[in-house]
mmCIF file of C-alpha atoms and ligand atoms in Angstrom:
data_model
loop_
_atom_site.group_PDB
_atom_site.id
_atom_site.type_symbol
_atom_site.label_atom_id
_atom_site.label_comp_id
_atom_site.label_asym_id
_atom_site.label_seq_id
_atom_site.Cartn_x
_atom_site.Cartn_y
_atom_site.Cartn_z
ATOM 1 C CA MET B 49 4.072 -8.374 23.659
ATOM 2 C CA ALA B 50 4.509 -8.184 27.448
ATOM 3 C CA ASP B 51 7.643 -10.329 27.266
ATOM 4 C CA GLY B 52 9.260 -8.098 24.613
ATOM 5 C CA ARG B 53 8.509 -10.274 21.583
ATOM 6 C CA LEU B 54 6.742 -8.758 18.561
ATOM 7 C CA ARG B 55 3.540 -10.264 17.194
ATOM 8 C CA CYS B 56 3.303 -10.227 13.409
ATOM 9 C CA TYR B 57 -0.237 -10.153 12.027
ATOM 10 C CA ALA B 58 0.567 -10.301 8.321
ATOM 11 C CA CYS B 59 -0.652 -13.880 8.047
ATOM 12 C CA GLY B 60 -2.604 -16.459 10.009
ATOM 13 C CA HIS B 61 0.492 -17.837 11.731
ATOM 14 C CA CYS B 62 0.602 -14.692 13.909
ATOM 15 C CA CYS B 63 4.233 -15.435 14.812
ATOM 16 C CA PRO B 64 5.531 -14.166 18.155
ATOM 17 C CA LEU B 65 9.023 -12.993 17.217
ATOM 18 C CA PRO B 66 11.798 -12.654 19.790
ATOM 19 C CA GLU B 67 14.669 -10.290 19.044
ATOM 20 C CA GLY B 68 16.588 -11.558 15.992
ATOM 21 C CA ALA B 69 13.965 -14.154 15.012
ATOM 22 C CA ILE B 70 12.561 -14.747 11.521
ATOM 23 C CA GLY B 71 8.905 -15.740 10.987
ATOM 24 C CA VAL B 72 7.628 -19.023 9.577
ATOM 25 C CA CYS B 73 7.570 -17.266 6.192
ATOM 26 C CA LYS B 74 11.343 -16.622 6.391
ATOM 27 C CA VAL B 75 10.561 -13.108 5.171
ATOM 28 C CA ARG B 76 9.628 -10.944 8.148
ATOM 29 C CA PHE B 77 11.858 -10.601 11.189
ATOM 30 C CA ASN B 78 12.462 -8.793 14.453
ATOM 31 C CA GLU B 79 15.545 -6.619 14.313
ATOM 32 C CA GLY B 80 16.300 -4.556 17.358
ATOM 33 C CA GLY B 81 12.677 -4.613 18.500
ATOM 34 C CA ARG B 82 11.287 -3.522 15.112
ATOM 35 C CA LEU B 83 9.367 -5.725 12.707
ATOM 36 C CA ARG B 84 11.254 -5.575 9.419
ATOM 37 C CA VAL B 85 9.552 -6.256 6.083
ATOM 38 C CA PRO B 86 10.722 -6.536 2.462
ATOM 39 C CA TRP B 87 10.689 -3.436 0.291
ATOM 40 C CA GLY B 88 11.604 -2.094 -3.113
ATOM 41 C CA TYR B 89 12.024 -5.173 -5.286
ATOM 42 C CA VAL B 90 10.181 -7.739 -7.398
ATOM 43 C CA GLY B 91 11.060 -11.404 -7.838
ATOM 44 C CA ALA B 92 8.845 -11.718 -10.893
ATOM 45 C CA VAL B 93 6.790 -9.398 -13.090
ATOM 46 C CA GLN B 94 4.605 -10.285 -16.063
ATOM 47 C CA CYS B 95 1.572 -9.044 -17.965
ATOM 48 C CA ASP B 96 -1.155 -11.693 -18.031
ATOM 49 C CA PRO B 97 -4.776 -11.882 -19.137
ATOM 50 C CA ILE B 98 -6.923 -11.246 -16.051
ATOM 51 C CA GLU B 99 -8.628 -14.562 -16.802
ATOM 52 C CA LYS B 100 -5.341 -16.309 -15.929
ATOM 53 C CA LYS B 101 -5.419 -15.108 -12.284
ATOM 54 C CA PRO B 102 -8.262 -16.272 -12.577
ATOM 55 C CA PHE B 103 -10.836 -13.495 -12.283
ATOM 56 C CA PHE B 104 -13.856 -14.166 -14.509
ATOM 57 C CA HIS B 105 -16.173 -11.519 -13.019
ATOM 58 C CA ALA B 106 -13.839 -8.523 -13.120
ATOM 59 C CA HIS B 107 -12.966 -6.522 -16.239
ATOM 60 C CA PRO B 108 -13.017 -9.421 -18.724
ATOM 61 C CA GLY B 109 -10.335 -9.201 -21.377
ATOM 62 C CA ALA B 110 -8.192 -6.776 -19.367
ATOM 63 C CA LEU B 111 -4.464 -7.083 -19.048
ATOM 64 C CA ALA B 112 -3.304 -7.675 -15.463
ATOM 65 C CA TYR B 113 0.161 -6.408 -14.635
ATOM 66 C CA SER B 114 1.277 -9.051 -12.149
ATOM 67 C CA PHE B 115 4.165 -8.771 -9.729
ATOM 68 C CA GLY B 116 5.506 -10.751 -6.836
ATOM 69 C CA MET B 117 8.183 -10.724 -4.206
ATOM 70 C CA LEU B 118 9.720 -13.854 -2.710
ATOM 71 C CA GLY B 119 8.515 -16.208 0.004
ATOM 72 C CA CYS B 120 5.368 -17.840 1.323
ATOM 73 C CA ASP B 121 3.913 -18.804 4.673
ATOM 74 C CA LEU B 122 2.883 -22.256 3.352
ATOM 75 C CA HIS B 123 4.956 -24.917 1.606
ATOM 76 C CA CYS B 124 2.635 -26.804 -0.756
ATOM 77 C CA ALA B 125 4.374 -29.724 -2.404
ATOM 78 C CA TYR B 126 2.573 -29.012 -5.696
ATOM 79 C CA CYS B 127 3.194 -25.249 -5.866
ATOM 80 C CA GLN B 128 3.168 -23.963 -9.442
ATOM 81 C CA ASN B 129 4.974 -20.767 -8.396
ATOM 82 C CA TRP B 130 7.583 -22.535 -6.278
ATOM 83 C CA VAL B 131 10.508 -20.706 -7.873
ATOM 84 C CA THR B 132 9.354 -17.479 -6.215
ATOM 85 C CA SER B 133 7.261 -18.766 -3.306
ATOM 86 C CA GLN B 134 9.860 -21.205 -1.977
ATOM 87 C CA ALA B 135 12.930 -19.130 -2.864
ATOM 88 C CA LEU B 136 13.794 -18.585 0.800
ATOM 89 C CA ARG B 137 13.316 -22.240 1.798
ATOM 90 C CA ASP B 138 14.510 -24.308 -1.112
ATOM 91 C CA PRO B 139 18.020 -23.787 -2.554
ATOM 92 C CA ALA B 140 16.759 -25.138 -5.904
ATOM 93 C CA ALA B 141 14.340 -22.191 -6.199
ATOM 94 C CA VAL B 142 16.300 -19.312 -7.683
ATOM 95 C CA ALA B 143 14.510 -16.064 -8.572
ATOM 96 C CA PRO B 144 16.887 -13.109 -8.460
ATOM 97 C CA PRO B 145 15.208 -10.044 -6.937
ATOM 98 C CA HIS B 146 15.252 -6.844 -8.987
ATOM 99 C CA ARG B 147 15.132 -3.375 -7.477
ATOM 100 C CA THR B 148 12.241 -1.173 -8.593
ATOM 101 C CA SER B 149 9.762 1.400 -7.275
ATOM 102 C CA PRO B 150 5.942 1.708 -7.228
ATOM 103 C CA GLU B 151 6.165 4.677 -9.625
ATOM 104 C CA ARG B 152 8.178 2.708 -12.185
ATOM 105 C CA MET B 153 5.880 -0.290 -12.003
ATOM 106 C CA VAL B 154 2.720 1.747 -12.465
ATOM 107 C CA ALA B 155 4.263 3.693 -15.344
ATOM 108 C CA ASP B 156 5.186 0.403 -16.991
ATOM 109 C CA ALA B 157 1.722 -1.063 -16.423
ATOM 110 C CA LEU B 158 0.125 2.004 -18.050
ATOM 111 C CA ARG B 159 2.511 1.889 -20.995
ATOM 112 C CA LEU B 160 1.608 -1.750 -21.617
ATOM 113 C CA GLY B 161 -2.107 -1.035 -21.460
ATOM 114 C CA ALA B 162 -2.827 -2.887 -18.209
ATOM 115 C CA LYS B 163 -6.026 -2.019 -16.343
ATOM 116 C CA VAL B 164 -5.296 -4.048 -13.255
ATOM 117 C CA LEU B 165 -2.268 -4.481 -10.997
ATOM 118 C CA VAL B 166 -2.084 -7.789 -9.168
ATOM 119 C CA SER B 167 0.186 -8.911 -6.352
ATOM 120 C CA THR B 168 0.812 -12.614 -6.961
ATOM 121 C CA TYR B 169 3.551 -15.275 -7.523
ATOM 122 C CA ASN B 170 4.578 -15.259 -3.865
ATOM 123 C CA GLU B 171 2.071 -14.985 -1.006
ATOM 124 C CA PRO B 172 1.126 -11.294 -1.104
ATOM 125 C CA LEU B 173 -0.142 -11.157 2.484
ATOM 126 C CA ILE B 174 3.380 -11.505 3.861
ATOM 127 C CA THR B 175 4.557 -8.604 1.715
ATOM 128 C CA SER B 176 1.431 -6.455 2.132
ATOM 129 C CA GLU B 177 3.223 -3.174 2.873
ATOM 130 C CA TRP B 178 4.934 -3.287 -0.522
ATOM 131 C CA ALA B 179 1.698 -4.184 -2.300
ATOM 132 C CA VAL B 180 -0.085 -1.267 -0.624
ATOM 133 C CA ALA B 181 2.665 1.133 -1.688
ATOM 134 C CA VAL B 182 2.287 -0.058 -5.290
ATOM 135 C CA PHE B 183 -1.515 -0.008 -5.096
ATOM 136 C CA LYS B 184 -1.596 3.582 -3.806
ATOM 137 C CA GLU B 185 0.243 4.651 -6.977
ATOM 138 C CA ALA B 186 -1.974 2.394 -9.081
ATOM 139 C CA LYS B 187 -5.201 3.829 -7.710
ATOM 140 C CA ALA B 188 -3.965 7.382 -8.216
ATOM 141 C CA ALA B 189 -3.506 6.400 -11.870
ATOM 142 C CA GLY B 190 -7.048 5.000 -12.107
ATOM 143 C CA LEU B 191 -6.087 1.314 -12.084
ATOM 144 C CA THR B 192 -7.854 -1.561 -10.350
ATOM 145 C CA THR B 193 -5.881 -3.652 -7.842
ATOM 146 C CA GLY B 194 -5.949 -7.285 -6.794
ATOM 147 C CA PHE B 195 -4.461 -10.004 -4.622
ATOM 148 C CA VAL B 196 -3.935 -13.632 -5.639
ATOM 149 C CA SER B 197 -3.506 -15.261 -2.264
ATOM 150 C CA ASN B 198 -3.711 -18.411 -0.175
ATOM 151 C CA GLY B 199 -6.149 -16.538 2.086
ATOM 152 C CA ASN B 200 -4.238 -17.251 5.288
ATOM 153 C CA GLY B 201 -5.040 -13.776 6.612
ATOM 154 C CA THR B 202 -5.849 -12.064 9.885
ATOM 155 C CA PRO B 203 -8.457 -9.409 10.732
ATOM 156 C CA GLN B 204 -5.591 -6.927 11.160
ATOM 157 C CA VAL B 205 -4.017 -7.419 7.738
ATOM 158 C CA LEU B 206 -7.411 -7.379 6.019
ATOM 159 C CA GLU B 207 -8.309 -4.043 7.632
ATOM 160 C CA TYR B 208 -4.943 -2.700 6.484
ATOM 161 C CA LEU B 209 -5.583 -3.863 2.907
ATOM 162 C CA ARG B 210 -9.245 -2.905 2.749
ATOM 163 C CA PRO B 211 -8.877 0.603 1.251
ATOM 164 C CA TRP B 212 -6.400 -0.515 -1.392
ATOM 165 C CA VAL B 213 -7.484 -3.927 -2.723
ATOM 166 C CA ASP B 214 -10.438 -4.226 -5.119
ATOM 167 C CA LEU B 215 -10.237 -7.880 -6.149
ATOM 168 C CA TYR B 216 -9.158 -10.864 -4.086
ATOM 169 C CA LYS B 217 -8.653 -14.422 -5.267
ATOM 170 C CA VAL B 218 -8.379 -17.038 -2.535
ATOM 171 C CA ASP B 219 -6.848 -20.414 -3.252
ATOM 172 C CA LEU B 220 -9.039 -22.655 -1.086
ATOM 173 C CA LYS B 221 -6.925 -25.783 -1.219
ATOM 174 C CA SER B 222 -9.036 -28.136 0.862
ATOM 175 C CA PHE B 223 -11.770 -28.162 3.466
ATOM 176 C CA ASP B 224 -9.939 -30.489 5.832
ATOM 177 C CA ASP B 225 -7.735 -29.039 8.543
ATOM 178 C CA ARG B 226 -5.439 -32.098 8.404
ATOM 179 C CA HIS B 227 -4.721 -31.383 4.746
ATOM 180 C CA TYR B 228 -3.959 -27.749 5.519
ATOM 181 C CA ARG B 229 -1.527 -28.808 8.233
ATOM 182 C CA GLN B 230 0.328 -30.900 5.633
ATOM 183 C CA LEU B 231 0.771 -27.683 3.645
ATOM 184 C CA GLY B 232 1.953 -25.738 6.685
ATOM 185 C CA GLY B 233 -1.264 -23.921 7.618
ATOM 186 C CA ARG B 234 -4.696 -24.264 9.212
ATOM 187 C CA LEU B 235 -8.175 -24.144 7.712
ATOM 188 C CA ASP B 236 -9.751 -21.727 10.211
ATOM 189 C CA PRO B 237 -7.887 -18.513 9.229
ATOM 190 C CA ILE B 238 -8.685 -19.141 5.558
ATOM 191 C CA VAL B 239 -12.401 -19.660 6.191
ATOM 192 C CA ASP B 240 -12.422 -16.528 8.332
ATOM 193 C CA THR B 241 -10.605 -14.533 5.634
ATOM 194 C CA ILE B 242 -13.150 -15.503 2.970
ATOM 195 C CA ARG B 243 -16.025 -14.422 5.209
ATOM 196 C CA ARG B 244 -14.353 -11.126 6.076
ATOM 197 C CA LEU B 245 -13.380 -10.268 2.499
ATOM 198 C CA HIS B 246 -16.950 -10.775 1.336
ATOM 199 C CA ALA B 247 -18.358 -8.745 4.235
ATOM 200 C CA MET B 248 -15.903 -5.926 3.414
ATOM 201 C CA GLY B 249 -17.254 -5.667 -0.116
ATOM 202 C CA ILE B 250 -14.008 -6.711 -1.785
ATOM 203 C CA TRP B 251 -14.716 -8.753 -4.925
ATOM 204 C CA VAL B 252 -13.819 -12.383 -4.123
ATOM 205 C CA GLU B 253 -13.299 -15.360 -6.408
ATOM 206 C CA ILE B 254 -12.234 -18.789 -5.135
ATOM 207 C CA VAL B 255 -10.035 -21.397 -6.790
ATOM 208 C CA THR B 256 -9.635 -25.022 -5.791
ATOM 209 C CA LEU B 257 -6.980 -27.056 -7.565
ATOM 210 C CA LEU B 258 -8.552 -30.519 -7.709
ATOM 211 C CA ILE B 259 -5.866 -33.054 -6.778
ATOM 212 C CA PRO B 260 -6.883 -36.701 -7.145
ATOM 213 C CA GLY B 261 -6.579 -38.478 -3.810
ATOM 214 C CA PHE B 262 -5.920 -35.256 -1.867
ATOM 215 C CA ASN B 263 -9.006 -33.051 -1.881
ATOM 216 C CA ASP B 264 -11.410 -34.633 -4.369
ATOM 217 C CA SER B 265 -13.716 -36.696 -2.163
ATOM 218 C CA ARG B 266 -17.417 -35.993 -2.587
ATOM 219 C CA GLU B 267 -17.741 -35.409 1.135
ATOM 220 C CA GLU B 268 -14.947 -32.802 1.290
ATOM 221 C CA LEU B 269 -16.088 -30.987 -1.856
ATOM 222 C CA THR B 270 -19.649 -30.884 -0.550
ATOM 223 C CA ARG B 271 -18.499 -29.247 2.685
ATOM 224 C CA LEU B 272 -16.217 -26.822 0.817
ATOM 225 C CA THR B 273 -18.835 -25.659 -1.659
ATOM 226 C CA SER B 274 -21.607 -25.546 0.962
ATOM 227 C CA PHE B 275 -19.429 -23.226 2.994
ATOM 228 C CA LEU B 276 -18.883 -20.931 -0.005
ATOM 229 C CA ALA B 277 -22.603 -20.898 -0.802
ATOM 230 C CA SER B 278 -23.321 -20.002 2.825
ATOM 231 C CA VAL B 279 -21.088 -16.926 2.465
ATOM 232 C CA SER B 280 -22.736 -16.035 -0.863
ATOM 233 C CA PRO B 281 -24.115 -18.193 -3.699
ATOM 234 C CA SER B 282 -22.777 -15.612 -6.148
ATOM 235 C CA ILE B 283 -19.084 -16.105 -5.253
ATOM 236 C CA PRO B 284 -17.473 -17.606 -8.364
ATOM 237 C CA TRP B 285 -15.801 -20.963 -7.718
ATOM 238 C CA HIS B 286 -13.118 -22.184 -10.134
ATOM 239 C CA VAL B 287 -12.278 -25.858 -9.857
ATOM 240 C CA THR B 288 -9.085 -26.402 -11.820
ATOM 241 C CA ALA B 289 -7.094 -29.348 -13.110
ATOM 242 C CA PHE B 290 -3.912 -30.478 -11.370
ATOM 243 C CA HIS B 291 -0.799 -31.624 -13.154
ATOM 244 C CA GLY B 292 2.310 -32.882 -11.419
ATOM 245 C CA ASP B 293 4.601 -30.056 -10.302
ATOM 246 C CA TYR B 294 7.444 -29.325 -7.899
ATOM 247 C CA LYS B 295 7.524 -32.143 -5.310
ATOM 248 C CA MET B 296 4.100 -33.631 -6.027
ATOM 249 C CA THR B 297 4.300 -35.759 -9.123
ATOM 250 C CA ASP B 298 2.599 -38.971 -7.942
ATOM 251 C CA PRO B 299 -1.122 -38.194 -8.256
ATOM 252 C CA GLN B 300 -2.620 -38.663 -11.698
ATOM 253 C CA ASP B 301 -3.504 -35.518 -13.616
ATOM 254 C CA THR B 302 -7.071 -34.312 -13.100
ATOM 255 C CA SER B 303 -9.348 -35.385 -15.964
ATOM 256 C CA ALA B 304 -12.194 -33.389 -17.480
ATOM 257 C CA GLU B 305 -14.659 -35.909 -16.008
ATOM 258 C CA MET B 306 -13.300 -35.250 -12.519
ATOM 259 C CA LEU B 307 -13.722 -31.493 -12.995
ATOM 260 C CA LEU B 308 -17.280 -31.948 -14.257
ATOM 261 C CA GLY B 309 -18.124 -34.101 -11.227
ATOM 262 C CA ALA B 310 -16.710 -31.522 -8.807
ATOM 263 C CA ALA B 311 -18.538 -28.714 -10.607
ATOM 264 C CA GLU B 312 -21.816 -30.587 -10.223
ATOM 265 C CA ILE B 313 -21.208 -30.845 -6.481
ATOM 266 C CA GLY B 314 -20.659 -27.078 -6.382
ATOM 267 C CA ARG B 315 -23.845 -26.359 -8.293
ATOM 268 C CA ASN B 316 -25.838 -28.738 -6.104
ATOM 269 C CA ALA B 317 -24.503 -26.869 -3.070
ATOM 270 C CA GLY B 318 -26.116 -23.723 -4.455
ATOM 271 C CA LEU B 319 -23.207 -21.939 -6.131
ATOM 272 C CA GLN B 320 -24.401 -19.952 -9.144
ATOM 273 C CA HIS B 321 -21.098 -19.412 -10.931
ATOM 274 C CA VAL B 322 -18.967 -22.544 -11.168
ATOM 275 C CA TYR B 323 -16.070 -22.799 -13.608
ATOM 276 C CA ALA B 324 -13.818 -25.662 -14.659
ATOM 277 C CA GLY B 325 -10.292 -24.548 -15.477
ATOM 278 C CA ASN B 326 -6.989 -25.629 -17.037
ATOM 279 C CA LEU B 327 -8.576 -27.904 -19.684
ATOM 280 C CA PRO B 328 -9.799 -25.471 -22.381
ATOM 281 C CA GLY B 329 -12.454 -26.823 -24.695
ATOM 282 C CA GLN B 330 -12.924 -30.069 -22.699
ATOM 283 C CA VAL B 331 -15.441 -29.011 -20.050
ATOM 284 C CA GLY B 332 -18.580 -28.127 -22.002
ATOM 285 C CA ASN B 333 -19.981 -24.749 -21.022
ATOM 286 C CA LEU B 334 -18.096 -24.567 -17.715
ATOM 287 C CA GLU B 335 -15.775 -21.888 -19.072
ATOM 288 C CA ASP B 336 -18.710 -19.552 -19.742
ATOM 289 C CA THR B 337 -20.532 -17.115 -17.475
ATOM 290 C CA ARG B 338 -24.278 -17.563 -17.429
ATOM 291 C CA CYS B 339 -26.942 -15.303 -16.004
ATOM 292 C CA ALA B 340 -28.155 -16.863 -12.751
ATOM 293 C CA ALA B 341 -31.674 -15.557 -13.407
ATOM 294 C CA CYS B 342 -32.399 -16.733 -16.962
ATOM 295 C CA GLY B 343 -29.478 -19.026 -17.876
ATOM 296 C CA GLU B 344 -28.370 -16.938 -20.881
ATOM 297 C CA THR B 345 -24.650 -17.123 -21.664
ATOM 298 C CA VAL B 346 -23.364 -13.601 -21.005
ATOM 299 C CA ILE B 347 -19.639 -14.274 -21.506
ATOM 300 C CA SER B 348 -18.367 -17.110 -23.658
ATOM 301 C CA ARG B 349 -14.743 -18.231 -23.227
ATOM 302 C CA PHE B 350 -12.155 -20.660 -24.515
ATOM 303 C CA GLY B 351 -9.412 -20.820 -21.919
ATOM 304 C CA TYR B 352 -8.403 -17.211 -21.285
ATOM 305 C CA HIS B 353 -9.922 -16.021 -24.560
ATOM 306 C CA ILE B 354 -13.240 -14.125 -24.559
ATOM 307 C CA ARG B 355 -15.337 -15.334 -27.491
ATOM 308 C CA ALA B 356 -18.484 -13.293 -26.821
ATOM 309 C CA TYR B 357 -19.527 -10.602 -24.341
ATOM 310 C CA ARG B 358 -23.204 -9.874 -23.737
ATOM 311 C CA LEU B 359 -23.457 -7.666 -20.659
ATOM 312 C CA THR B 360 -25.007 -4.216 -20.631
ATOM 313 C CA ASN B 361 -22.920 -1.184 -19.676
ATOM 314 C CA THR B 362 -24.205 -1.588 -16.114
ATOM 315 C CA GLY B 363 -23.185 -5.251 -15.842
ATOM 316 C CA CYS B 364 -26.629 -6.729 -16.475
ATOM 317 C CA CYS B 365 -27.761 -9.632 -18.629
ATOM 318 C CA GLN B 366 -28.820 -8.348 -22.060
ATOM 319 C CA ALA B 367 -31.561 -10.962 -22.253
ATOM 320 C CA CYS B 368 -33.427 -10.471 -18.961
ATOM 321 C CA GLY B 369 -31.842 -7.401 -17.355
ATOM 322 C CA ALA B 370 -30.761 -9.163 -14.138
ATOM 323 C CA ALA B 371 -27.550 -7.869 -12.552
ATOM 324 C CA VAL B 372 -24.601 -10.229 -12.892
ATOM 325 C CA PRO B 373 -22.362 -9.972 -9.804
ATOM 326 C CA GLY B 374 -18.865 -8.684 -10.450
ATOM 327 C CA ARG B 375 -16.810 -5.592 -11.247
ATOM 328 C CA TRP B 376 -17.600 -4.684 -14.824
ATOM 329 C CA GLY B 377 -16.388 -1.785 -16.902
ATOM 330 C CA ARG B 378 -18.928 0.461 -18.643
ATOM 331 C CA GLN B 379 -18.063 -1.333 -21.840
ATOM 332 C CA PHE B 380 -16.116 -4.320 -23.052
ATOM 333 C CA ASP B 381 -12.894 -2.995 -24.558
ATOM 334 C CA GLY B 382 -12.081 -6.206 -26.361
ATOM 335 C CA GLN B 383 -9.300 -8.472 -25.337
ATOM 336 C CA ILE B 384 -6.091 -6.530 -24.975
ATOM 337 C CA THR B 385 -4.016 -9.667 -25.065
ATOM 338 C CA ALA B 386 -3.159 -11.528 -28.230
ATOM 339 C CA ARG B 387 -4.614 -14.950 -28.977
ATOM 340 C CA PRO B 388 -2.968 -17.107 -27.831
ATOM 341 C CA PHE B 389 -1.543 -14.714 -25.285
ATOM 342 C CA ALA B 390 2.006 -13.668 -26.095
ATOM 343 C CA PRO B 391 3.645 -11.495 -23.462
ATOM 344 C CA ARG B 392 5.083 -8.302 -24.796
ATOM 345 C CA ARG B 393 8.568 -7.409 -23.715
ATOM 346 C CA LEU B 394 8.517 -5.566 -20.435
ATOM 347 C CA SER B 395 10.400 -2.313 -20.384
ATOM 348 C CA LEU B 396 10.892 -2.278 -16.672
ATOM 349 C CA GLU B 397 14.492 -1.296 -16.228
ATOM 350 C CA LEU B 398 15.106 -3.548 -13.334
ATOM 351 C CA THR B 399 18.276 -3.437 -11.344
ATOM 352 C CA LEU B 400 19.518 -6.735 -10.048
ATOM 353 C CA LEU B 401 19.852 -6.613 -6.286
ATOM 354 C CA ASN B 402 23.229 -7.629 -4.955
HETATM 355 S S1 SF4 Y 201 3.992 -13.090 7.748
HETATM 356 FE FE1 SF4 Y 201 3.092 -14.835 8.844
HETATM 357 S S2 SF4 Y 201 4.765 -16.344 8.887
HETATM 358 FE FE2 SF4 Y 201 5.702 -14.364 8.407
HETATM 359 S S3 SF4 Y 201 6.334 -13.504 10.377
HETATM 360 FE FE3 SF4 Y 201 4.298 -12.683 9.929
HETATM 361 S S4 SF4 Y 201 2.879 -14.083 10.923
HETATM 362 FE FE4 SF4 Y 201 4.870 -15.174 10.796
#
């Protein structure tokens, strides 16, 4: 900047950083006039079913090799990944970083049979350079890549990610700017990110954790889902059940009835693929994917488990031939994960950072 500060564009805060300053994320900093970013480690790594991310319209049944660094640009009181996301803010969050390399991670993902590499657990936008380094290796090996993110992006970081990210899950936490400010962010950059991701042709799915008394009013959910439908009615929306976590333990847990009510609002807003998550077997057919043209169930699920798969090898409904939006393989390879999912031991020979 004209006054010598550096502007970081990795997330929607767009921090102006004077010499020696650390960003809101507590991750990126100005050292000697250079923007410094984390590199060469993971705070967590795990193989998960892709349905857990959740992506329901991308390679069903695939194993997603998931990795994360530390830190986040928001500070949600109910964070379910707080051990990694809040590690730099909260002394109670302890996740020792382990040194590794993109080559080692991709080799490990291939050995375990993963089809997808996903940057998750912390906010991946603030560690985008590392994710891109890993994704370059992953793409060279024929793997699909994804972000699981709060969506607090900027046009600059999205252009940077565009060639390397295939799938993008945005956690749309509310549709009220006051609520976002409680979490340490703003609504506008998230809305803008969702629009841009869709326009870029990156496959987008949206999750809203339904928290009683926080974001579950009919009025707010109507605005949220109407916005999504205005971007595209075919964007999948997952409305998922809250349970007390981290510093938010007061609200009651979300019931199946609450999820069903929210899902109805989403469908009435015009969304074609609405899912209710975190309460397997309690939400009727809201775990299944149905053809928007004829209503046929094309993928039947119980939680993360695929019970039936009825798409053609071009991703069309077997009953009526209509295309079902998503990123489908030429064939369903079965579910790689066990039922219930049991993580296999990771071989990654991680070195604990000092
Ligand atoms: S990633 Fe976001 S919070 Fe961190 S320095 Fe950059 S703009 Fe600021």
